[in-house]
Amino acid sequence: MRILLTGAAGFIAGHVADVARERGHEVVGLDMWLDAAHGPDAPRDPDIIDADLRTATIDPHLEGIDVVCHQAAMVGNGVDAQDLPAYAEHNDAATARLLAAMARAGLDRLVLASSMVVYGDGRYDCPEHGDVPPAVRREDDLAAGRYDPRCPVCGGDITWRLIDESTPFLPRTSYAASKVAQEHFASAWCTLEGARAVALRYHNVYGPGMPADTPYSGVAAIFRSALARGEVPRVFEDGRQVRDFVHVRDIALANVLAIEQVADHPQGLTPYNVASGTPFTIGEMAATLSAAAGAGGPVTTGDYRAFDVRHVVASPQAAADGLGFRAHVPPAEGIAELATAALRTR
Ligand code: UD1
């Protein structure tokens, strides 16, 4: 298959291109070398089309393409409200333009990079009220070191549960809002065009070539960069917040399976969680990484960020059933390898 791969100069798409080519596909890469991800003077790769989806004429790049794999995005949590327009423009307006161009080209297959952040704080079980969305964490609770969210009805203790793809959207950050909107635009395009899309909701992605620490980096890059500077990871809250760390090669495999099978899906947008299926606490992750780097143990600081979600762990079962995807890299192994893997510096 001939694939247009957006965001091709990025961390995840670079691995998608490798796995796609290994499986015999032809990849046409496109990127705009976003400053926030690559730095202002990043050298261009002549094998990747240099085009900004917000403004470029996309139509010629879609000639002869079978499937679009849309990885280009402004990532991170967002720094402050001044980021809102950039998230909307890069992740939503640019996607809308891409979808309109795909419609003009008669292209009806899309694989979209989405994120578990669409679920926000996920779902919990209250002993009294059953399956509930957690209440937004209160400042006085956080300041007092009570990090777990409360039941939105009774204010009591609740327990996190595995979430599936039918879990309602609850975006908490600029980035999360832009990813929800992106899924909605793709879904509307499917309806208008009778098209098919697969949205892959990535969990916390890590692996070789991930960008070094920037204001938009996730925790794995932040900890790995701290170790590279000779510092130890600084773990927020009490370190018992839970995530699912999924290796970038597994993310790449999920994408290529989706590229190969999107045409077999029902018309419309089908979402899949992409996760390792082995939850880890942030404290465990920091300890594994530090030990593998031969550094001292991490420091648990009790710092917190208002926008952080406490636990987000989703079931990978639908991706196993629908795409035949199962993660191969156990997080304990992959995170230990990350301690010495090269990071991308631009
Ligand atoms: C991350 C990504 C998000 C992506 C999602 C799923 C970022 C900034 N966030 O969300 O874009 O869609 O995974 O792939 O890239 N923490 C520390 N110390 C630090 C920094 C963070 O302990 O120095 C803790 C935070 O309090 C939080 C956890 O690590 O509990 C994860 O934080 P982070 O990686 O920033 O965000 P996610 O919500 O997991």
mmCIF file of C-alpha atoms and ligand atoms in Angstrom:
data_model
loop_
_atom_site.group_PDB
_atom_site.id
_atom_site.type_symbol
_atom_site.label_atom_id
_atom_site.label_comp_id
_atom_site.label_asym_id
_atom_site.label_seq_id
_atom_site.Cartn_x
_atom_site.Cartn_y
_atom_site.Cartn_z
ATOM 1 C CA MET A 1 0.000 0.000 0.000
ATOM 2 C CA ARG A 2 1.101 3.592 -0.579
ATOM 3 C CA ILE A 3 0.730 5.576 2.637
ATOM 4 C CA LEU A 4 0.835 9.324 3.226
ATOM 5 C CA LEU A 5 2.389 9.645 6.680
ATOM 6 C CA THR A 6 2.022 13.081 8.283
ATOM 7 C CA GLY A 7 4.344 14.128 11.103
ATOM 8 C CA ALA A 8 6.979 11.938 9.444
ATOM 9 C CA ALA A 9 9.907 13.757 11.063
ATOM 10 C CA GLY A 10 8.480 13.035 14.513
ATOM 11 C CA PHE A 11 9.255 10.377 17.107
ATOM 12 C CA ILE A 12 6.244 8.122 16.573
ATOM 13 C CA ALA A 13 5.860 8.490 12.808
ATOM 14 C CA GLY A 14 9.564 7.667 12.315
ATOM 15 C CA HIS A 15 8.892 4.261 13.874
ATOM 16 C CA VAL A 16 5.617 3.872 11.905
ATOM 17 C CA ALA A 17 7.577 4.424 8.675
ATOM 18 C CA ASP A 18 10.152 1.764 9.666
ATOM 19 C CA VAL A 19 7.525 -0.883 10.479
ATOM 20 C CA ALA A 20 5.432 -0.021 7.387
ATOM 21 C CA ARG A 21 8.461 -0.411 5.106
ATOM 22 C CA GLU A 22 9.448 -3.681 6.826
ATOM 23 C CA ARG A 23 5.971 -4.970 5.956
ATOM 24 C CA GLY A 24 6.345 -4.008 2.303
ATOM 25 C CA HIS A 25 4.473 -0.700 2.162
ATOM 26 C CA GLU A 26 5.555 2.471 0.434
ATOM 27 C CA VAL A 27 5.659 5.544 2.677
ATOM 28 C CA VAL A 28 5.409 9.168 1.557
ATOM 29 C CA GLY A 29 6.384 11.345 4.535
ATOM 30 C CA LEU A 30 5.209 14.906 5.172
ATOM 31 C CA ASP A 31 6.105 17.256 8.028
ATOM 32 C CA MET A 32 6.421 20.950 8.874
ATOM 33 C CA TRP A 33 9.145 20.632 11.549
ATOM 34 C CA LEU A 34 7.161 22.280 14.292
ATOM 35 C CA ASP A 35 9.482 24.484 16.378
ATOM 36 C CA ALA A 36 8.053 23.217 19.678
ATOM 37 C CA ALA A 37 9.075 19.668 18.766
ATOM 38 C CA HIS A 38 12.208 20.107 16.655
ATOM 39 C CA GLY A 39 13.644 23.496 17.607
ATOM 40 C CA PRO A 40 13.779 26.517 15.302
ATOM 41 C CA ASP A 41 16.809 25.522 13.185
ATOM 42 C CA ALA A 42 16.212 21.800 12.703
ATOM 43 C CA PRO A 43 17.717 20.519 9.447
ATOM 44 C CA ARG A 44 15.113 19.274 6.955
ATOM 45 C CA ASP A 45 15.143 15.710 5.647
ATOM 46 C CA PRO A 46 15.013 15.871 1.822
ATOM 47 C CA ASP A 47 13.068 12.581 1.756
ATOM 48 C CA ILE A 48 10.182 14.159 3.680
ATOM 49 C CA ILE A 49 7.838 16.671 2.024
ATOM 50 C CA ASP A 50 8.190 20.002 3.863
ATOM 51 C CA ALA A 51 4.575 21.187 4.123
ATOM 52 C CA ASP A 52 2.430 22.816 6.795
ATOM 53 C CA LEU A 53 -1.043 21.253 6.791
ATOM 54 C CA ARG A 54 -2.503 24.534 8.074
ATOM 55 C CA THR A 55 -1.628 26.367 4.866
ATOM 56 C CA ALA A 56 -0.137 24.096 2.185
ATOM 57 C CA THR A 57 -1.941 22.851 -0.911
ATOM 58 C CA ILE A 58 -2.271 19.210 0.071
ATOM 59 C CA ASP A 59 -3.962 17.809 -3.051
ATOM 60 C CA PRO A 60 -0.839 16.955 -5.102
ATOM 61 C CA HIS A 61 0.567 14.939 -2.173
ATOM 62 C CA LEU A 62 -2.516 12.694 -2.156
ATOM 63 C CA GLU A 63 -2.128 11.473 -5.737
ATOM 64 C CA GLY A 64 -1.672 7.686 -5.818
ATOM 65 C CA ILE A 65 -2.127 7.373 -2.036
ATOM 66 C CA ASP A 66 -4.210 4.486 -0.618
ATOM 67 C CA VAL A 67 -4.352 5.410 3.073
ATOM 68 C CA VAL A 68 -3.469 8.495 5.135
ATOM 69 C CA CYS A 69 -1.815 7.895 8.499
ATOM 70 C CA HIS A 70 -2.142 11.213 10.345
ATOM 71 C CA GLN A 71 0.435 11.537 13.116
ATOM 72 C CA ALA A 72 1.227 15.255 12.761
ATOM 73 C CA ALA A 73 0.181 17.124 15.892
ATOM 74 C CA MET A 74 1.238 19.539 18.549
ATOM 75 C CA VAL A 75 1.598 17.249 21.587
ATOM 76 C CA GLY A 76 2.101 17.707 25.349
ATOM 77 C CA ASN A 77 -0.327 18.964 27.956
ATOM 78 C CA GLY A 78 -0.127 22.609 26.926
ATOM 79 C CA VAL A 79 1.755 25.171 28.987
ATOM 80 C CA ASP A 80 -0.984 27.764 29.544
ATOM 81 C CA ALA A 81 -4.111 29.228 27.938
ATOM 82 C CA GLN A 82 -1.993 31.046 25.351
ATOM 83 C CA ASP A 83 -1.413 27.634 23.748
ATOM 84 C CA LEU A 84 -5.091 27.147 22.936
ATOM 85 C CA PRO A 85 -5.051 28.686 19.430
ATOM 86 C CA ALA A 86 -1.950 26.709 18.428
ATOM 87 C CA TYR A 87 -3.527 23.399 19.509
ATOM 88 C CA ALA A 88 -6.729 24.250 17.633
ATOM 89 C CA GLU A 89 -4.850 25.301 14.493
ATOM 90 C CA HIS A 90 -2.296 22.462 14.339
ATOM 91 C CA ASN A 91 -4.495 19.627 15.514
ATOM 92 C CA ASP A 92 -7.986 20.598 14.394
ATOM 93 C CA ALA A 93 -7.945 23.170 11.582
ATOM 94 C CA ALA A 94 -5.058 21.359 9.870
ATOM 95 C CA THR A 95 -6.862 18.010 10.199
ATOM 96 C CA ALA A 96 -10.045 19.523 8.777
ATOM 97 C CA ARG A 97 -8.067 20.782 5.763
ATOM 98 C CA LEU A 98 -6.468 17.358 5.299
ATOM 99 C CA LEU A 99 -9.867 15.639 5.424
ATOM 100 C CA ALA A 100 -11.340 18.076 2.889
ATOM 101 C CA ALA A 101 -8.398 17.381 0.557
ATOM 102 C CA MET A 102 -8.881 13.625 1.034
ATOM 103 C CA ALA A 103 -12.530 14.036 0.032
ATOM 104 C CA ARG A 104 -11.490 15.892 -3.144
ATOM 105 C CA ALA A 105 -9.043 13.085 -3.924
ATOM 106 C CA GLY A 106 -11.679 10.378 -3.353
ATOM 107 C CA LEU A 107 -9.597 8.930 -0.487
ATOM 108 C CA ASP A 108 -11.716 7.150 2.093
ATOM 109 C CA ARG A 109 -9.258 5.530 4.529
ATOM 110 C CA LEU A 110 -7.679 7.268 7.506
ATOM 111 C CA VAL A 111 -5.635 6.138 10.499
ATOM 112 C CA LEU A 112 -5.597 8.839 13.146
ATOM 113 C CA ALA A 113 -3.245 9.258 16.103
ATOM 114 C CA SER A 114 -5.478 9.895 19.093
ATOM 115 C CA SER A 115 -4.740 9.670 22.790
ATOM 116 C CA MET A 116 -5.978 8.303 26.076
ATOM 117 C CA VAL A 117 -6.166 11.939 27.214
ATOM 118 C CA VAL A 118 -9.622 12.049 25.587
ATOM 119 C CA TYR A 119 -10.844 10.126 28.672
ATOM 120 C CA GLY A 120 -9.424 12.632 31.155
ATOM 121 C CA ASP A 121 -9.658 11.047 34.577
ATOM 122 C CA GLY A 122 -11.318 7.888 33.274
ATOM 123 C CA ARG A 123 -13.875 5.963 35.311
ATOM 124 C CA TYR A 124 -13.995 4.772 38.886
ATOM 125 C CA ASP A 125 -16.062 2.489 41.104
ATOM 126 C CA CYS A 126 -17.778 3.964 44.142
ATOM 127 C CA PRO A 127 -18.904 1.325 46.682
ATOM 128 C CA GLU A 128 -22.189 3.201 46.941
ATOM 129 C CA HIS A 129 -22.723 4.793 43.489
ATOM 130 C CA GLY A 130 -21.099 2.261 41.167
ATOM 131 C CA ASP A 131 -19.419 3.358 37.914
ATOM 132 C CA VAL A 132 -18.746 7.118 38.140
ATOM 133 C CA PRO A 133 -16.532 9.756 36.522
ATOM 134 C CA PRO A 134 -14.314 11.070 39.318
ATOM 135 C CA ALA A 135 -14.846 14.568 40.683
ATOM 136 C CA VAL A 136 -12.179 17.123 39.699
ATOM 137 C CA ARG A 137 -9.503 16.955 42.384
ATOM 138 C CA ARG A 138 -9.812 19.750 44.948
ATOM 139 C CA GLU A 139 -6.954 22.122 45.663
ATOM 140 C CA ASP A 140 -7.291 21.599 49.422
ATOM 141 C CA ASP A 141 -7.130 17.819 48.978
ATOM 142 C CA LEU A 142 -4.021 18.044 46.799
ATOM 143 C CA ALA A 143 -2.318 20.461 49.203
ATOM 144 C CA ALA A 144 -3.053 18.043 52.051
ATOM 145 C CA GLY A 145 -1.533 15.111 50.097
ATOM 146 C CA ARG A 146 -4.840 13.474 49.228
ATOM 147 C CA TYR A 147 -4.244 12.773 45.557
ATOM 148 C CA ASP A 148 -6.938 10.232 44.757
ATOM 149 C CA PRO A 149 -10.134 11.747 43.369
ATOM 150 C CA ARG A 150 -13.445 11.481 45.186
ATOM 151 C CA CYS A 151 -16.860 10.176 44.180
ATOM 152 C CA PRO A 152 -18.708 13.054 42.432
ATOM 153 C CA VAL A 153 -21.901 12.151 44.340
ATOM 154 C CA CYS A 154 -20.893 11.343 47.933
ATOM 155 C CA GLY A 155 -17.295 12.611 48.068
ATOM 156 C CA GLY A 156 -16.136 9.213 49.324
ATOM 157 C CA ASP A 157 -13.246 6.986 48.265
ATOM 158 C CA ILE A 158 -13.389 5.415 44.820
ATOM 159 C CA THR A 159 -11.258 2.853 42.971
ATOM 160 C CA TRP A 160 -10.000 3.185 39.378
ATOM 161 C CA ARG A 161 -11.195 0.699 36.792
ATOM 162 C CA LEU A 162 -10.042 -0.361 33.335
ATOM 163 C CA ILE A 163 -11.795 1.747 30.730
ATOM 164 C CA ASP A 164 -12.982 0.712 27.303
ATOM 165 C CA GLU A 165 -13.564 2.749 24.167
ATOM 166 C CA SER A 166 -17.176 3.592 25.064
ATOM 167 C CA THR A 167 -15.988 5.640 28.057
ATOM 168 C CA PRO A 168 -17.269 9.233 27.647
ATOM 169 C CA PHE A 169 -14.832 11.970 26.652
ATOM 170 C CA LEU A 170 -13.658 14.145 29.543
ATOM 171 C CA PRO A 171 -10.788 16.253 28.157
ATOM 172 C CA ARG A 172 -8.853 18.195 30.799
ATOM 173 C CA THR A 173 -6.155 20.026 28.799
ATOM 174 C CA SER A 174 -5.799 22.059 25.596
ATOM 175 C CA TYR A 175 -4.188 19.072 23.928
ATOM 176 C CA ALA A 176 -6.901 16.699 25.105
ATOM 177 C CA ALA A 177 -9.631 19.044 23.837
ATOM 178 C CA SER A 178 -7.906 19.229 20.452
ATOM 179 C CA LYS A 179 -7.700 15.415 20.235
ATOM 180 C CA VAL A 180 -11.407 15.038 21.029
ATOM 181 C CA ALA A 181 -12.256 17.617 18.347
ATOM 182 C CA GLN A 182 -9.943 15.860 15.889
ATOM 183 C CA GLU A 183 -11.816 12.579 16.409
ATOM 184 C CA HIS A 184 -15.120 14.423 15.903
ATOM 185 C CA PHE A 185 -13.910 15.995 12.631
ATOM 186 C CA ALA A 186 -12.736 12.591 11.386
ATOM 187 C CA SER A 187 -16.062 11.070 12.364
ATOM 188 C CA ALA A 188 -17.995 13.811 10.522
ATOM 189 C CA TRP A 189 -15.799 13.248 7.444
ATOM 190 C CA CYS A 190 -16.651 9.520 7.591
ATOM 191 C CA THR A 191 -20.365 10.338 7.604
ATOM 192 C CA LEU A 192 -20.092 12.885 4.790
ATOM 193 C CA GLU A 193 -17.908 10.700 2.594
ATOM 194 C CA GLY A 194 -19.026 7.178 3.528
ATOM 195 C CA ALA A 195 -15.429 6.769 4.675
ATOM 196 C CA ARG A 196 -13.594 4.685 7.277
ATOM 197 C CA ALA A 197 -11.246 5.832 10.010
ATOM 198 C CA VAL A 198 -9.435 4.071 12.820
ATOM 199 C CA ALA A 199 -8.457 6.311 15.768
ATOM 200 C CA LEU A 200 -5.674 4.879 17.917
ATOM 201 C CA ARG A 201 -5.835 6.197 21.473
ATOM 202 C CA TYR A 202 -2.229 5.900 22.566
ATOM 203 C CA HIS A 203 -1.248 5.475 26.176
ATOM 204 C CA ASN A 204 2.057 6.901 27.407
ATOM 205 C CA VAL A 205 4.472 6.328 24.550
ATOM 206 C CA TYR A 206 8.209 5.942 25.158
ATOM 207 C CA GLY A 207 11.228 4.500 23.418
ATOM 208 C CA PRO A 208 14.405 5.237 21.500
ATOM 209 C CA GLY A 209 14.475 8.556 19.660
ATOM 210 C CA MET A 210 11.915 10.221 21.898
ATOM 211 C CA PRO A 211 12.428 13.974 22.110
ATOM 212 C CA ALA A 212 14.586 15.265 24.940
ATOM 213 C CA ASP A 213 12.937 17.306 27.676
ATOM 214 C CA THR A 214 10.910 20.295 26.351
ATOM 215 C CA PRO A 215 7.999 22.220 27.921
ATOM 216 C CA TYR A 216 5.757 19.828 25.936
ATOM 217 C CA SER A 217 7.425 16.533 26.974
ATOM 218 C CA GLY A 218 5.789 13.670 28.813
ATOM 219 C CA VAL A 219 7.131 12.121 31.982
ATOM 220 C CA ALA A 220 9.312 9.415 30.395
ATOM 221 C CA ALA A 221 11.296 12.019 28.403
ATOM 222 C CA ILE A 222 11.530 14.301 31.447
ATOM 223 C CA PHE A 223 12.934 11.525 33.668
ATOM 224 C CA ARG A 224 15.289 10.215 30.984
ATOM 225 C CA SER A 225 16.613 13.740 30.344
ATOM 226 C CA ALA A 226 17.115 14.314 34.097
ATOM 227 C CA LEU A 227 19.215 11.147 34.298
ATOM 228 C CA ALA A 228 21.256 12.291 31.276
ATOM 229 C CA ARG A 229 22.035 15.526 33.183
ATOM 230 C CA GLY A 230 23.204 13.490 36.193
ATOM 231 C CA GLU A 231 20.042 14.273 38.185
ATOM 232 C CA VAL A 232 17.468 11.842 39.588
ATOM 233 C CA PRO A 233 13.817 11.787 38.480
ATOM 234 C CA ARG A 234 11.474 14.005 40.483
ATOM 235 C CA VAL A 235 8.221 12.137 41.018
ATOM 236 C CA PHE A 236 5.127 14.272 41.663
ATOM 237 C CA GLU A 237 2.294 13.493 44.102
ATOM 238 C CA ASP A 238 3.057 10.271 46.014
ATOM 239 C CA GLY A 239 4.278 8.353 42.961
ATOM 240 C CA ARG A 240 1.302 6.004 43.104
ATOM 241 C CA GLN A 241 -0.516 7.541 40.093
ATOM 242 C CA VAL A 242 -1.029 4.856 37.447
ATOM 243 C CA ARG A 243 -0.315 4.926 33.711
ATOM 244 C CA ASP A 244 0.272 2.404 30.959
ATOM 245 C CA PHE A 245 3.633 2.867 29.211
ATOM 246 C CA VAL A 246 3.592 1.484 25.701
ATOM 247 C CA HIS A 247 6.730 1.100 23.598
ATOM 248 C CA VAL A 248 6.929 3.132 20.397
ATOM 249 C CA ARG A 249 7.594 -0.012 18.283
ATOM 250 C CA ASP A 250 4.302 -1.409 19.558
ATOM 251 C CA ILE A 251 2.560 1.870 18.717
ATOM 252 C CA ALA A 252 4.077 1.628 15.233
ATOM 253 C CA LEU A 253 2.834 -1.938 14.826
ATOM 254 C CA ALA A 254 -0.691 -0.916 15.883
ATOM 255 C CA ASN A 255 -0.616 1.812 13.226
ATOM 256 C CA VAL A 256 0.482 -0.516 10.448
ATOM 257 C CA LEU A 257 -2.132 -3.111 11.419
ATOM 258 C CA ALA A 258 -4.735 -0.325 11.307
ATOM 259 C CA ILE A 259 -3.456 0.873 7.917
ATOM 260 C CA GLU A 260 -3.760 -2.670 6.566
ATOM 261 C CA GLN A 261 -7.222 -3.291 8.039
ATOM 262 C CA VAL A 262 -9.045 0.059 8.044
ATOM 263 C CA ALA A 263 -10.847 -0.889 4.799
ATOM 264 C CA ASP A 264 -12.327 -3.957 6.553
ATOM 265 C CA HIS A 265 -13.864 -1.817 9.288
ATOM 266 C CA PRO A 266 -17.430 -0.594 9.260
ATOM 267 C CA GLN A 267 -18.075 2.805 7.753
ATOM 268 C CA GLY A 268 -17.413 5.506 10.371
ATOM 269 C CA LEU A 269 -14.703 5.991 12.990
ATOM 270 C CA THR A 270 -13.590 3.017 15.073
ATOM 271 C CA PRO A 271 -11.494 3.902 18.146
ATOM 272 C CA TYR A 272 -9.005 1.551 19.811
ATOM 273 C CA ASN A 273 -7.019 1.960 22.997
ATOM 274 C CA VAL A 274 -3.359 1.171 22.371
ATOM 275 C CA ALA A 275 -1.729 0.091 25.600
ATOM 276 C CA SER A 276 0.706 -2.495 26.925
ATOM 277 C CA GLY A 277 -1.945 -3.929 29.246
ATOM 278 C CA THR A 278 0.551 -3.790 32.153
ATOM 279 C CA PRO A 279 -0.133 -0.740 34.319
ATOM 280 C CA PHE A 280 2.776 0.866 36.150
ATOM 281 C CA THR A 281 2.886 3.569 38.772
ATOM 282 C CA ILE A 282 4.952 6.660 38.019
ATOM 283 C CA GLY A 283 7.058 5.803 41.076
ATOM 284 C CA GLU A 284 7.771 2.294 39.729
ATOM 285 C CA MET A 285 8.616 3.721 36.339
ATOM 286 C CA ALA A 286 11.059 6.245 37.848
ATOM 287 C CA ALA A 287 12.690 3.541 40.009
ATOM 288 C CA THR A 288 13.069 1.149 37.035
ATOM 289 C CA LEU A 289 14.620 3.863 34.889
ATOM 290 C CA SER A 290 16.972 5.085 37.647
ATOM 291 C CA ALA A 291 18.138 1.562 38.502
ATOM 292 C CA ALA A 292 18.844 0.777 34.837
ATOM 293 C CA ALA A 293 20.818 4.019 34.539
ATOM 294 C CA GLY A 294 22.829 3.115 37.664
ATOM 295 C CA ALA A 295 21.624 6.346 39.296
ATOM 296 C CA GLY A 296 20.312 7.011 42.785
ATOM 297 C CA GLY A 297 16.656 6.387 43.539
ATOM 298 C CA PRO A 298 14.051 8.927 42.429
ATOM 299 C CA VAL A 299 12.818 11.688 44.729
ATOM 300 C CA THR A 300 9.087 11.824 45.496
ATOM 301 C CA THR A 301 8.319 15.511 45.847
ATOM 302 C CA GLY A 302 4.606 15.804 46.654
ATOM 303 C CA ASP A 303 4.395 18.521 43.962
ATOM 304 C CA TYR A 304 1.244 18.396 41.865
ATOM 305 C CA ARG A 305 -0.213 19.987 38.756
ATOM 306 C CA ALA A 306 -3.881 20.967 38.642
ATOM 307 C CA PHE A 307 -4.426 19.518 35.155
ATOM 308 C CA ASP A 308 -2.905 16.093 35.844
ATOM 309 C CA VAL A 309 -5.144 13.078 35.887
ATOM 310 C CA ARG A 310 -4.490 10.582 38.647
ATOM 311 C CA HIS A 311 -4.913 7.153 37.040
ATOM 312 C CA VAL A 312 -5.680 6.347 33.425
ATOM 313 C CA VAL A 313 -5.547 2.730 32.442
ATOM 314 C CA ALA A 314 -7.536 1.378 29.535
ATOM 315 C CA SER A 315 -8.307 -2.097 28.336
ATOM 316 C CA PRO A 316 -6.370 -3.137 25.227
ATOM 317 C CA GLN A 317 -8.909 -5.887 24.460
ATOM 318 C CA ALA A 318 -10.732 -4.151 21.586
ATOM 319 C CA ALA A 319 -7.464 -3.616 19.668
ATOM 320 C CA ALA A 320 -6.663 -7.309 20.167
ATOM 321 C CA ASP A 321 -10.085 -8.321 18.841
ATOM 322 C CA GLY A 322 -10.392 -5.728 16.065
ATOM 323 C CA LEU A 323 -6.811 -5.429 14.789
ATOM 324 C CA GLY A 324 -5.051 -8.502 16.163
ATOM 325 C CA PHE A 325 -2.785 -6.092 18.073
ATOM 326 C CA ARG A 326 -0.957 -7.089 21.226
ATOM 327 C CA ALA A 327 1.989 -5.173 22.656
ATOM 328 C CA HIS A 328 5.234 -7.146 22.562
ATOM 329 C CA VAL A 329 7.515 -5.064 24.771
ATOM 330 C CA PRO A 330 6.936 -5.523 28.523
ATOM 331 C CA PRO A 331 7.187 -2.069 30.167
ATOM 332 C CA ALA A 332 9.762 -3.233 32.740
ATOM 333 C CA GLU A 333 12.071 -4.274 29.900
ATOM 334 C CA GLY A 334 11.394 -1.324 27.589
ATOM 335 C CA ILE A 335 11.740 1.292 30.328
ATOM 336 C CA ALA A 336 15.041 -0.216 31.468
ATOM 337 C CA GLU A 337 16.290 0.010 27.853
ATOM 338 C CA LEU A 338 15.190 3.647 27.677
ATOM 339 C CA ALA A 339 17.775 4.450 30.372
ATOM 340 C CA THR A 340 20.540 4.127 27.784
ATOM 341 C CA ALA A 341 18.642 4.668 24.511
ATOM 342 C CA ALA A 342 19.470 7.793 22.500
ATOM 343 C CA LEU A 343 17.033 10.689 22.680
ATOM 344 C CA ARG A 344 16.279 13.001 19.791
ATOM 345 C CA THR A 345 17.718 16.429 20.452
ATOM 346 C CA ARG A 346 15.911 18.321 17.693
HETATM 347 C C1 UD1 B 1 0.965 11.898 28.417
HETATM 348 C C2 UD1 B 1 1.285 12.960 27.389
HETATM 349 C C3 UD1 B 1 0.096 13.224 26.508
HETATM 350 C C4 UD1 B 1 -0.250 11.915 25.829
HETATM 351 C C5 UD1 B 1 -0.548 10.882 26.881
HETATM 352 C C6 UD1 B 1 -0.833 9.530 26.249
HETATM 353 C C7 UD1 B 1 2.770 14.876 27.640
HETATM 354 C C8 UD1 B 1 3.091 16.104 28.396
HETATM 355 N N1 UD1 B 1 1.681 14.195 28.056
HETATM 356 O O1 UD1 B 1 -0.069 12.369 29.299
HETATM 357 O O2 UD1 B 1 0.379 14.194 25.529
HETATM 358 O O3 UD1 B 1 -1.359 12.068 24.958
HETATM 359 O O4 UD1 B 1 0.573 10.726 27.757
HETATM 360 O O5 UD1 B 1 0.183 9.165 25.411
HETATM 361 O O6 UD1 B 1 3.441 14.511 26.704
HETATM 362 N N2 UD1 B 1 5.125 13.616 36.467
HETATM 363 C C9 UD1 B 1 6.111 13.509 37.422
HETATM 364 N N3 UD1 B 1 7.255 14.260 37.281
HETATM 365 C C10 UD1 B 1 7.446 15.102 36.213
HETATM 366 C C11 UD1 B 1 6.437 15.197 35.231
HETATM 367 C C12 UD1 B 1 5.288 14.436 35.388
HETATM 368 O O7 UD1 B 1 5.967 12.761 38.392
HETATM 369 O O8 UD1 B 1 8.504 15.730 36.143
HETATM 370 C C13 UD1 B 1 3.889 12.816 36.635
HETATM 371 C C14 UD1 B 1 2.634 13.642 36.505
HETATM 372 O O9 UD1 B 1 2.260 14.178 37.739
HETATM 373 C C15 UD1 B 1 1.625 12.615 36.005
HETATM 374 C C16 UD1 B 1 2.478 11.589 35.250
HETATM 375 O O10 UD1 B 1 3.831 11.857 35.598
HETATM 376 O O11 UD1 B 1 1.003 11.980 37.086
HETATM 377 C C17 UD1 B 1 2.343 11.647 33.739
HETATM 378 O O12 UD1 B 1 2.544 12.960 33.285
HETATM 379 P P1 UD1 B 1 2.671 13.362 31.746
HETATM 380 O O13 UD1 B 1 3.531 12.395 30.999
HETATM 381 O O14 UD1 B 1 3.043 14.804 31.697
HETATM 382 O O15 UD1 B 1 1.149 13.335 31.223
HETATM 383 P P2 UD1 B 1 0.044 12.251 30.907
HETATM 384 O O16 UD1 B 1 -1.195 12.786 31.517
HETATM 385 O O17 UD1 B 1 0.411 10.878 31.333
#
